[in-house]
Coordinates of C-alpha atoms in Angstrom, one line a residue:
X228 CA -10.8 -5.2 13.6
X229 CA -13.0 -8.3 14.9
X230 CA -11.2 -10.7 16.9
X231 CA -11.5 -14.4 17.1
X232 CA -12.7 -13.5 20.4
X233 CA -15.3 -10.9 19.6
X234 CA -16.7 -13.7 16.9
X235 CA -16.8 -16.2 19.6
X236 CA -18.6 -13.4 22.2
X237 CA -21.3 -11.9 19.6
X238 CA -21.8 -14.7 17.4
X239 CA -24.0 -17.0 19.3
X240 CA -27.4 -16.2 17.4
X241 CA -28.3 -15.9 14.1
X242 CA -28.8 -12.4 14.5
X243 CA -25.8 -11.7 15.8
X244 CA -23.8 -14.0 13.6
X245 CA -25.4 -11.6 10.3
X246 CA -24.1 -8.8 12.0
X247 CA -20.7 -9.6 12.8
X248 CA -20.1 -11.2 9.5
X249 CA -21.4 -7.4 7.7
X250 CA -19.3 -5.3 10.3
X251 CA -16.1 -7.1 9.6
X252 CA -16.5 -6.9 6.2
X253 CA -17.0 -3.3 6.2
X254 CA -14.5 -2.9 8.6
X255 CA -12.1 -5.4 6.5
X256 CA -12.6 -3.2 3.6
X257 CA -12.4 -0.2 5.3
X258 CA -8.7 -0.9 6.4
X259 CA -5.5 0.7 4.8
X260 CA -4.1 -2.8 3.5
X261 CA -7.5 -3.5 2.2
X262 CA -7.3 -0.4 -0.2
X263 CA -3.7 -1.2 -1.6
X264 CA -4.3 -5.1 -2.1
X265 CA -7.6 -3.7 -4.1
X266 CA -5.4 -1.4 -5.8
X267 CA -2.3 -3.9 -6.7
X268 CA -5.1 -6.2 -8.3
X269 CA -5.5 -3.4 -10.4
X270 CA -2.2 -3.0 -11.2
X271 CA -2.1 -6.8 -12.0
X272 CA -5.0 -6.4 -14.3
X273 CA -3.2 -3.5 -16.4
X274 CA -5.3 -0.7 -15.4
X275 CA -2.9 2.0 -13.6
X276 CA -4.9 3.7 -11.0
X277 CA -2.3 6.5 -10.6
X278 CA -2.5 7.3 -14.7
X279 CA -6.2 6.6 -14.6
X280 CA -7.2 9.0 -12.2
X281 CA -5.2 12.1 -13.2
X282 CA -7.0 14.7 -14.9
X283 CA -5.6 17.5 -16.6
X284 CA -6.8 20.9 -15.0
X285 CA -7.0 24.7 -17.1
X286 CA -7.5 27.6 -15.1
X287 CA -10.1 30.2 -16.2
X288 CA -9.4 34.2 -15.8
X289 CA -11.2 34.2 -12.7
X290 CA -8.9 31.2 -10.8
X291 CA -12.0 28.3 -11.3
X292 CA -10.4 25.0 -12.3
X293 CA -11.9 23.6 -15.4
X294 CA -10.7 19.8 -16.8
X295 CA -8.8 20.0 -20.1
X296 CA -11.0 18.7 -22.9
X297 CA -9.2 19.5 -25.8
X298 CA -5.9 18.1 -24.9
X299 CA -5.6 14.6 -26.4
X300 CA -6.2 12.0 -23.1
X301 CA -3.3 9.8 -24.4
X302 CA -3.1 7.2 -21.2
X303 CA -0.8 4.3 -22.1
X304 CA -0.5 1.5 -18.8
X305 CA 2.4 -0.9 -18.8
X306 CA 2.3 -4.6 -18.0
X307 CA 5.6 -4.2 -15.7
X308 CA 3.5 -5.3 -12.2
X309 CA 2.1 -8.6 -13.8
X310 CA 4.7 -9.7 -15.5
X311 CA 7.0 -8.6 -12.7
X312 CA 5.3 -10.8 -10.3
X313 CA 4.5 -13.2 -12.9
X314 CA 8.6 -13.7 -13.2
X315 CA 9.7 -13.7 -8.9
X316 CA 6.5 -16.3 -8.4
X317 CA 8.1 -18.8 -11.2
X318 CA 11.7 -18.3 -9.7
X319 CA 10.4 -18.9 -6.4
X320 CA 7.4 -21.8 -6.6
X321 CA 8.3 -22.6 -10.5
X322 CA 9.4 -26.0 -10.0
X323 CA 7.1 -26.6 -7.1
X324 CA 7.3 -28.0 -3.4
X325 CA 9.7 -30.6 -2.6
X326 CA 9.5 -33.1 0.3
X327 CA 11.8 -36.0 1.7
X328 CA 9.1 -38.4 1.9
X329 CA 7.7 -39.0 -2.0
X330 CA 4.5 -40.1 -0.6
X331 CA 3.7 -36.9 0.9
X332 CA 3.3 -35.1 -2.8
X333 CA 0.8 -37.6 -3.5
X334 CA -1.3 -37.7 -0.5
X335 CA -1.5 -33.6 -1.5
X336 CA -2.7 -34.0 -4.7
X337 CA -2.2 -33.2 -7.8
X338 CA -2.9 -29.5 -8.1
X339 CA -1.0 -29.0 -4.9
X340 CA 1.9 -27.2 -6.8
X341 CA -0.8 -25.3 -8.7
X342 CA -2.5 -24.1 -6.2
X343 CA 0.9 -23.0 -4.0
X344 CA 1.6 -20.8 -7.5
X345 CA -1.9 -19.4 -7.1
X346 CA -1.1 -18.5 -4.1
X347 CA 2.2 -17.0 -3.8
X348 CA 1.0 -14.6 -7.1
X349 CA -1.8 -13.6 -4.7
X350 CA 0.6 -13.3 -1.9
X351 CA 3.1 -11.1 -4.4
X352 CA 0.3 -8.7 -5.5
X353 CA -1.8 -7.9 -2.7
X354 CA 0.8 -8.9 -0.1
X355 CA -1.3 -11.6 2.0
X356 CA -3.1 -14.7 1.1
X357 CA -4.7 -17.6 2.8
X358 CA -4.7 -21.2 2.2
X359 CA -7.3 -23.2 3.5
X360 CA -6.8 -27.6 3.4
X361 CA -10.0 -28.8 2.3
X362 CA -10.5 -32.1 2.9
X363 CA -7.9 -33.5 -0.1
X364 CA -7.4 -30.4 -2.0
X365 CA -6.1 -26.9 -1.1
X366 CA -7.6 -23.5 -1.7
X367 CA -6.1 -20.1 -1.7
X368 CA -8.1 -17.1 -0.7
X369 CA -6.6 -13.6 -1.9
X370 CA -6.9 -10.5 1.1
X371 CA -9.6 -8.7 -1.2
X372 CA -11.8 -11.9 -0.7
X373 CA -11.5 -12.8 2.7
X374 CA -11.5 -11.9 6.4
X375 CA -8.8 -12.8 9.2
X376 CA -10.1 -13.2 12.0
X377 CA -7.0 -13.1 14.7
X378 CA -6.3 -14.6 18.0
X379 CA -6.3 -11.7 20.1
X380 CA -3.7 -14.2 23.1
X381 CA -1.6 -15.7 20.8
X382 CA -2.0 -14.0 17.1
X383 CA -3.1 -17.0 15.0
X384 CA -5.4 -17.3 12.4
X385 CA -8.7 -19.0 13.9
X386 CA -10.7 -18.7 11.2
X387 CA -12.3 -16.0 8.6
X388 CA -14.7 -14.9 6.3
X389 CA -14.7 -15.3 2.3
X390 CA -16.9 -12.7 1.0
X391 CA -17.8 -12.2 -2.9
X392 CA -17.9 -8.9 -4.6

């Protein structure tokens, strides 16, 4: 994983800024939590990668594995993830953030609740996401779209990468 620290070392020229921004990337994708956020989103969508990539197997007289093509290829996915999540966000960010000062809710916007929702659901399915205060308006980044880049001293987020697929 690239470091706040490596960024800072490596990314001093244009060069070398085009380079680290590629290798974290790959090495983003590359990573364990990487493959099961990608995966959950799948889930979310209502596409069952476990159902969707089994494949029924005959065996010949000789031992060789053939795939079953006269066996009907009934695949039914459920909805249980998404609406699942769909329910514990609501109960958790459903009636949206609450602060002693009044003023405070307006100074975030009006979105601000939106956007929390957004980002817990991303949070719930793929198990991190990022929030980044833009100016007067938040926006939430899910882990299949963006790159931590981690103190190495102290563990904070310094700053990432949003990437586009």
């Amino acid at each position: 994983m690239i470091s706040y620290q490596d960024w800072l070392k490596y990314a001093a020229t244009d060069q070398g800024r085009v380079q680290m921004i590629c290798t974290a990337i790959a090495q983003h994708k590359g990573t364990e939590m990487y493959r099961t956020a990608f995966d959950a989103e799948e889930y979310d969508c209502q596409r069952n990668v476990t159902i969707l990539k089994y494949r029924k197997v005959l065996y010949t007289l000789t031992g060789k594995a053939v795939e079953d093509v006269y066996t009907p290829n009934h695949k039914i996915c459920s909805n249980f993830f998404n609406r699942f999540t769909t329910q514990l966000n609501q109960y958790l960010l459903g009636n949206g953030a609450t602060f002693e000062d009044e003023g405070i809710k307006a100074r975030l916007g009006e979105d601000f609740d939106d956007k929390l929702q957004q980002m817990g659901r991303n949070a719930l399915v793929q198990g991190l996401a990022f929030g980044f205060w833009n100016l007067d308006h938040l926006e939430c980044f899910k882990f299949t779209e963006f790159v931590p880049l981690w103190d190495e001293y102290t563990g904070q987020l310094m700053a990432g990468i949003r990437f586009f697929q």
